[in-house]
Amino acid sequence: MKNNFYNKSLISIKSVSKEDSLYIFEMADKLKNEVIKKGKTNDLEGKILAALCYEPSSRTFSSFITAIQRLGGGFIPLNGMEYTSVDKGETISDTAKVFSSYADIIVLRHPVVGSVSEFAKSATVPVINAGDGSREHPTQAFLDSYTIGKHFKSFENITVGLVGDLLYGRTVHSLSLLLSKLGVKKFIFISPDLLKMPPEIVSGLKMLNCEITESESLDSSIGNMDIIYMTRVQKERFSDILVYEKYKLAYILNKSLMQKAKSSSIVLHPLPRVGEILEEIDSDPRALYFREEMRNGLYVRMAIIKSILIQ
Ligand code: NCD
């Protein structure tokens, strides 16, 4: 298989093909085995990753820092930019030049849509989008698709349910596009009317011959889902806190809803959860968010960094 990631930024799932994803998944499998056997590899000895988070991050930040260390490299960890020159008014393009002088690869999370591609224009090293406002979160899409691929024989026959804040949730934007490229044909989108999947994403999926069902009711649709992908209502994107309060618990996954779900279904969540999955679900064997999804993020991010830095 060909490595199309080498020396390139990863900004959007739009530039990724099915073959590219399978390349990452295969490498993630190999790296997983090496990590289990030896804890680390030395593939990226001498390479430095800068992780710059202009927005809060737990998993994405920590898993990238862990990933580079388990590949034998070093890191510049900036979780929050308040003690950097950004606080003094440095522009995004200057910051890109600064960290390009120190690091071989930059992971960037920023609250503004489009900011990561703007940053990448001034950077002289590859940049990975770790979330640009409400638009995209491509590495989360890779790790979620990888997790799904481990549980179903093929992507062609599964029905993927995406639930919650589909308007502002960047993970579902990247994930729906990647899954459609991998062969998923049926999606069920569950959200309040105000937080529906953006129309350009829905029309893009329809152009790829996907069947899309949009509904406000999780109760009446959960039995048809193979994947139950829950998301948090994105508080930080609301200008009116009262509107957020109204919708924040629009969907709560509990035991009685899970009784209506298929026994073969799986429950995923990019995390953090803030009430939309009750703790009583955590011990359900179908709940994979703590058990597998997060850990897969490490292997998949190792594979992405390695593919970008080594031909
Ligand atoms: C997500 C994000 O930041 O978009 N978290 C993550 O990266 N695992 C989801 C969220 O914050 O709701």
CSV table of N, CA and C in Angstrom, one decimal, residues 42-129:
chain,number,residue,atom,x,y,z
A,42,ASN,N,11.5,2.8,18.2
A,42,ASN,CA,12.4,4.0,18.1
A,42,ASN,C,12.3,4.6,16.7
A,43,ASP,N,11.2,4.3,16.0
A,43,ASP,CA,10.9,4.8,14.7
A,43,ASP,C,11.2,6.3,14.5
A,44,LEU,N,10.8,7.1,15.5
A,44,LEU,CA,10.9,8.5,15.3
A,44,LEU,C,11.9,9.2,16.2
A,45,GLU,N,13.0,8.4,16.5
A,45,GLU,CA,14.0,9.0,17.3
A,45,GLU,C,14.6,10.2,16.7
A,46,GLY,N,14.7,11.3,17.5
A,46,GLY,CA,15.3,12.5,16.9
A,46,GLY,C,14.2,13.5,16.4
A,47,LYS,N,13.0,13.0,16.3
A,47,LYS,CA,11.9,13.9,15.8
A,47,LYS,C,11.1,14.5,16.9
A,48,ILE,N,10.7,15.7,16.7
A,48,ILE,CA,10.0,16.5,17.8
A,48,ILE,C,8.6,16.8,17.3
A,49,LEU,N,7.6,16.6,18.1
A,49,LEU,CA,6.2,17.0,17.8
A,49,LEU,C,5.8,18.1,18.8
A,50,ALA,N,5.2,19.2,18.2
A,50,ALA,CA,4.7,20.3,19.0
A,50,ALA,C,3.2,20.1,19.1
A,51,ALA,N,2.6,20.1,20.2
A,51,ALA,CA,1.1,20.0,20.4
A,51,ALA,C,0.7,21.4,20.9
A,52,LEU,N,-0.1,22.1,20.1
A,52,LEU,CA,-0.5,23.5,20.5
A,52,LEU,C,-2.0,23.5,20.6
A,53,CYS,N,-2.6,23.6,21.8
A,53,CYS,CA,-4.0,23.6,22.0
A,53,CYS,C,-4.5,25.0,22.5
A,54,TYR,N,-5.2,25.6,21.6
A,54,TYR,CA,-5.8,26.9,21.9
A,54,TYR,C,-7.1,26.7,22.6
A,55,GLU,N,-7.6,25.5,22.7
A,55,GLU,CA,-8.9,25.1,23.3
A,55,GLU,C,-8.6,23.9,24.2
A,56,PRO,N,-9.4,23.7,25.2
A,56,PRO,CA,-9.2,22.6,26.1
A,56,PRO,C,-9.1,21.3,25.4
A,57,SER,N,-8.2,20.4,25.9
A,57,SER,CA,-8.1,19.1,25.4
A,57,SER,C,-7.5,18.1,26.4
A,58,SER,N,-8.1,16.9,26.5
A,58,SER,CA,-7.6,15.9,27.4
A,58,SER,C,-7.0,14.8,26.6
A,59,ARG,N,-7.9,14.1,25.9
A,59,ARG,CA,-7.5,12.9,25.2
A,59,ARG,C,-6.6,13.2,23.9
A,60,THR,N,-7.1,14.1,23.1
A,60,THR,CA,-6.3,14.4,21.9
A,60,THR,C,-4.9,14.8,22.2
A,61,PHE,N,-4.8,15.8,23.1
A,61,PHE,CA,-3.4,16.3,23.6
A,61,PHE,C,-2.6,15.2,24.1
A,62,SER,N,-3.2,14.5,25.1
A,62,SER,CA,-2.4,13.4,25.8
A,62,SER,C,-2.0,12.3,24.9
A,63,SER,N,-2.9,11.9,24.1
A,63,SER,CA,-2.6,10.8,23.2
A,63,SER,C,-1.6,11.1,22.2
A,64,PHE,N,-1.6,12.3,21.7
A,64,PHE,CA,-0.5,12.7,20.8
A,64,PHE,C,0.9,12.8,21.5
A,65,ILE,N,0.9,13.3,22.7
A,65,ILE,CA,2.1,13.3,23.5
A,65,ILE,C,2.6,11.9,23.8
A,66,THR,N,1.7,11.0,24.1
A,66,THR,CA,2.0,9.7,24.4
A,66,THR,C,2.5,9.0,23.1
A,67,ALA,N,1.8,9.3,22.0
A,67,ALA,CA,2.1,8.6,20.7
A,67,ALA,C,3.6,9.0,20.3
A,68,ILE,N,4.0,10.2,20.4
A,68,ILE,CA,5.3,10.6,19.9
A,68,ILE,C,6.4,9.9,20.8
A,69,GLN,N,6.0,9.8,22.1
A,69,GLN,CA,7.0,9.2,23.1
A,69,GLN,C,7.1,7.7,22.8
A,70,ARG,N,6.0,7.1,22.5
A,70,ARG,CA,6.1,5.6,22.2
A,70,ARG,C,6.7,5.3,20.9
A,71,LEU,N,6.9,6.4,20.1
A,71,LEU,CA,7.6,6.2,18.8
A,71,LEU,C,9.1,6.7,18.9
A,72,GLY,N,9.4,7.0,20.2
A,72,GLY,CA,10.8,7.4,20.4
A,72,GLY,C,11.2,8.8,20.2
A,73,GLY,N,10.2,9.7,20.0
A,73,GLY,CA,10.5,11.1,19.7
A,73,GLY,C,10.3,12.0,20.9
A,74,GLY,N,10.5,13.3,20.7
A,74,GLY,CA,10.3,14.2,21.8
A,74,GLY,C,9.1,15.2,21.5
A,75,PHE,N,8.8,16.1,22.4
A,75,PHE,CA,7.6,16.9,22.2
A,75,PHE,C,7.7,18.3,22.9
A,76,ILE,N,6.9,19.2,22.3
A,76,ILE,CA,6.7,20.5,23.0
A,76,ILE,C,5.2,20.6,23.3
A,77,PRO,N,4.9,20.4,24.6
A,77,PRO,CA,3.5,20.3,25.0
A,77,PRO,C,2.9,21.7,25.5
A,78,LEU,N,2.0,22.2,24.7
A,78,LEU,CA,1.4,23.5,25.1
A,78,LEU,C,-0.1,23.3,25.1
A,79,ASN,N,-0.6,22.9,26.3
A,79,ASN,CA,-2.0,22.7,26.4
A,79,ASN,C,-2.6,24.0,27.0
A,80,GLY,N,-3.0,24.9,26.2
A,80,GLY,CA,-3.4,26.2,26.6
A,80,GLY,C,-2.2,27.2,26.1
A,81,MET,N,-2.6,28.3,25.5
A,81,MET,CA,-1.6,29.2,24.9
A,81,MET,C,-1.4,30.4,25.8
A,82,GLU,N,-2.0,30.4,27.0
A,82,GLU,CA,-2.0,31.7,27.8
A,82,GLU,C,-0.6,32.1,28.3
A,83,TYR,N,0.4,31.2,28.4
A,83,TYR,CA,1.7,31.7,28.8
A,83,TYR,C,2.7,31.7,27.7
A,84,THR,N,2.1,31.9,26.5
A,84,THR,CA,3.0,32.0,25.3
A,84,THR,C,2.8,33.4,24.7
A,85,SER,N,3.6,33.6,23.6
A,85,SER,CA,3.5,34.9,22.9
A,85,SER,C,2.1,35.2,22.3
A,86,VAL,N,1.3,34.1,22.2
A,86,VAL,CA,-0.1,34.3,21.7
A,86,VAL,C,-0.8,35.3,22.5
A,87,ASP,N,-0.5,35.2,23.8
A,87,ASP,CA,-1.2,36.1,24.8
A,87,ASP,C,-0.7,37.6,24.6
A,88,LYS,N,0.5,37.7,24.0
A,88,LYS,CA,1.0,39.1,23.8
A,88,LYS,C,0.5,39.6,22.4
A,89,GLY,N,-0.3,38.8,21.7
A,89,GLY,CA,-0.8,39.3,20.4
A,89,GLY,C,-0.1,38.7,19.2
A,90,GLU,N,0.7,37.7,19.4
A,90,GLU,CA,1.3,37.1,18.2
A,90,GLU,C,0.3,36.5,17.2
A,91,THR,N,0.5,36.7,15.9
A,91,THR,CA,-0.5,36.3,14.9
A,91,THR,C,-0.3,34.8,14.7
A,92,ILE,N,-1.3,34.2,14.2
A,92,ILE,CA,-1.3,32.7,13.9
A,92,ILE,C,-0.2,32.4,12.9
A,93,SER,N,0.0,33.2,12.0
A,93,SER,CA,1.0,32.9,11.0
A,93,SER,C,2.4,33.0,11.6
A,94,ASP,N,2.7,34.0,12.5
A,94,ASP,CA,4.0,34.0,13.2
A,94,ASP,C,4.2,32.8,14.1
A,95,THR,N,3.1,32.5,14.8
A,95,THR,CA,3.2,31.3,15.7
A,95,THR,C,3.6,30.0,14.9
A,96,ALA,N,3.0,29.9,13.7
A,96,ALA,CA,3.3,28.8,12.8
A,96,ALA,C,4.8,28.8,12.5
A,97,LYS,N,5.4,30.0,12.2
A,97,LYS,CA,6.8,30.0,11.8
A,97,LYS,C,7.7,29.7,13.0
A,98,VAL,N,7.3,30.1,14.2
A,98,VAL,CA,8.1,29.9,15.4
A,98,VAL,C,8.2,28.4,15.6
A,99,PHE,N,7.0,27.7,15.7
A,99,PHE,CA,7.1,26.3,16.1
A,99,PHE,C,7.6,25.4,14.9
A,100,SER,N,7.6,25.9,13.7
A,100,SER,CA,8.2,25.2,12.6
A,100,SER,C,9.7,25.2,12.7
A,101,SER,N,10.3,26.2,13.5
A,101,SER,CA,11.7,26.2,13.7
A,101,SER,C,12.2,25.2,14.7
A,102,TYR,N,11.3,24.7,15.5
A,102,TYR,CA,11.7,23.8,16.6
A,102,TYR,C,11.2,22.4,16.4
A,103,ALA,N,10.0,22.2,15.8
A,103,ALA,CA,9.4,20.9,15.7
A,103,ALA,C,9.4,20.3,14.3
A,104,ASP,N,9.3,19.0,14.1
A,104,ASP,CA,9.2,18.4,12.8
A,104,ASP,C,7.8,18.2,12.4
A,105,ILE,N,6.8,18.3,13.3
A,105,ILE,CA,5.4,18.2,13.0
A,105,ILE,C,4.6,18.9,14.1
A,106,ILE,N,3.5,19.6,13.7
A,106,ILE,CA,2.8,20.3,14.7
A,106,ILE,C,1.3,19.8,14.7
A,107,VAL,N,0.8,19.6,15.9
A,107,VAL,CA,-0.6,19.2,16.1
A,107,VAL,C,-1.3,20.5,16.7
A,108,LEU,N,-2.3,20.9,16.0
A,108,LEU,CA,-3.0,22.2,16.4
A,108,LEU,C,-4.5,22.0,16.6
A,109,ARG,N,-4.9,22.5,17.8
A,109,ARG,CA,-6.4,22.7,18.1
A,109,ARG,C,-6.6,24.1,18.2
A,110,HIS,N,-7.7,24.6,17.6
A,110,HIS,CA,-8.0,26.1,17.6
A,110,HIS,C,-9.5,26.3,17.5
A,111,PRO,N,-10.0,27.3,18.2
A,111,PRO,CA,-11.5,27.4,18.2
A,111,PRO,C,-12.1,28.0,16.9
A,112,VAL,N,-11.3,28.5,16.0
A,112,VAL,CA,-11.8,29.1,14.8
A,112,VAL,C,-11.9,28.2,13.6
A,113,VAL,N,-13.0,28.1,13.0
A,113,VAL,CA,-13.2,27.3,11.8
A,113,VAL,C,-12.1,27.8,10.7
A,114,GLY,N,-11.4,26.9,10.1
A,114,GLY,CA,-10.5,27.3,9.1
A,114,GLY,C,-9.1,27.7,9.6
A,115,SER,N,-8.9,27.9,10.9
A,115,SER,CA,-7.7,28.4,11.4
A,115,SER,C,-6.5,27.4,11.2
A,116,VAL,N,-6.8,26.1,11.2
A,116,VAL,CA,-5.7,25.2,11.1
A,116,VAL,C,-5.1,25.2,9.6
A,117,SER,N,-6.0,25.4,8.7
A,117,SER,CA,-5.4,25.5,7.3
A,117,SER,C,-4.7,26.8,7.1
A,118,GLU,N,-5.1,27.9,7.8
A,118,GLU,CA,-4.4,29.2,7.7
A,118,GLU,C,-3.0,29.0,8.4
A,119,PHE,N,-3.0,28.4,9.5
A,119,PHE,CA,-1.7,28.1,10.2
A,119,PHE,C,-0.8,27.3,9.3
A,120,ALA,N,-1.3,26.3,8.7
A,120,ALA,CA,-0.5,25.4,7.9
A,120,ALA,C,0.1,26.1,6.7
A,121,LYS,N,-0.5,27.2,6.2
A,121,LYS,CA,0.0,27.9,5.1
A,121,LYS,C,1.4,28.6,5.5
A,122,SER,N,1.5,29.0,6.7
A,122,SER,CA,2.7,29.7,7.2
A,122,SER,C,3.7,28.7,7.8
A,123,ALA,N,3.3,27.5,8.1
A,123,ALA,CA,4.2,26.5,8.7
A,123,ALA,C,5.0,25.9,7.6
A,124,THR,N,6.3,25.5,8.0
A,124,THR,CA,7.1,24.9,7.1
A,124,THR,C,7.3,23.4,7.4
A,125,VAL,N,6.5,22.9,8.3
A,125,VAL,CA,6.5,21.5,8.6
A,125,VAL,C,5.0,21.0,8.6
A,126,PRO,N,4.7,19.7,8.5
A,126,PRO,CA,3.3,19.3,8.4
A,126,PRO,C,2.5,19.6,9.7
A,127,VAL,N,1.3,19.9,9.5
A,127,VAL,CA,0.4,20.3,10.6
A,127,VAL,C,-0.8,19.3,10.6
A,128,ILE,N,-1.1,18.8,11.8
A,128,ILE,CA,-2.3,17.9,12.0
A,128,ILE,C,-3.4,18.7,12.6
A,129,ASN,N,-4.6,18.7,12.0
A,129,ASN,CA,-5.8,19.3,12.6
A,129,ASN,C,-6.3,18.5,13.8
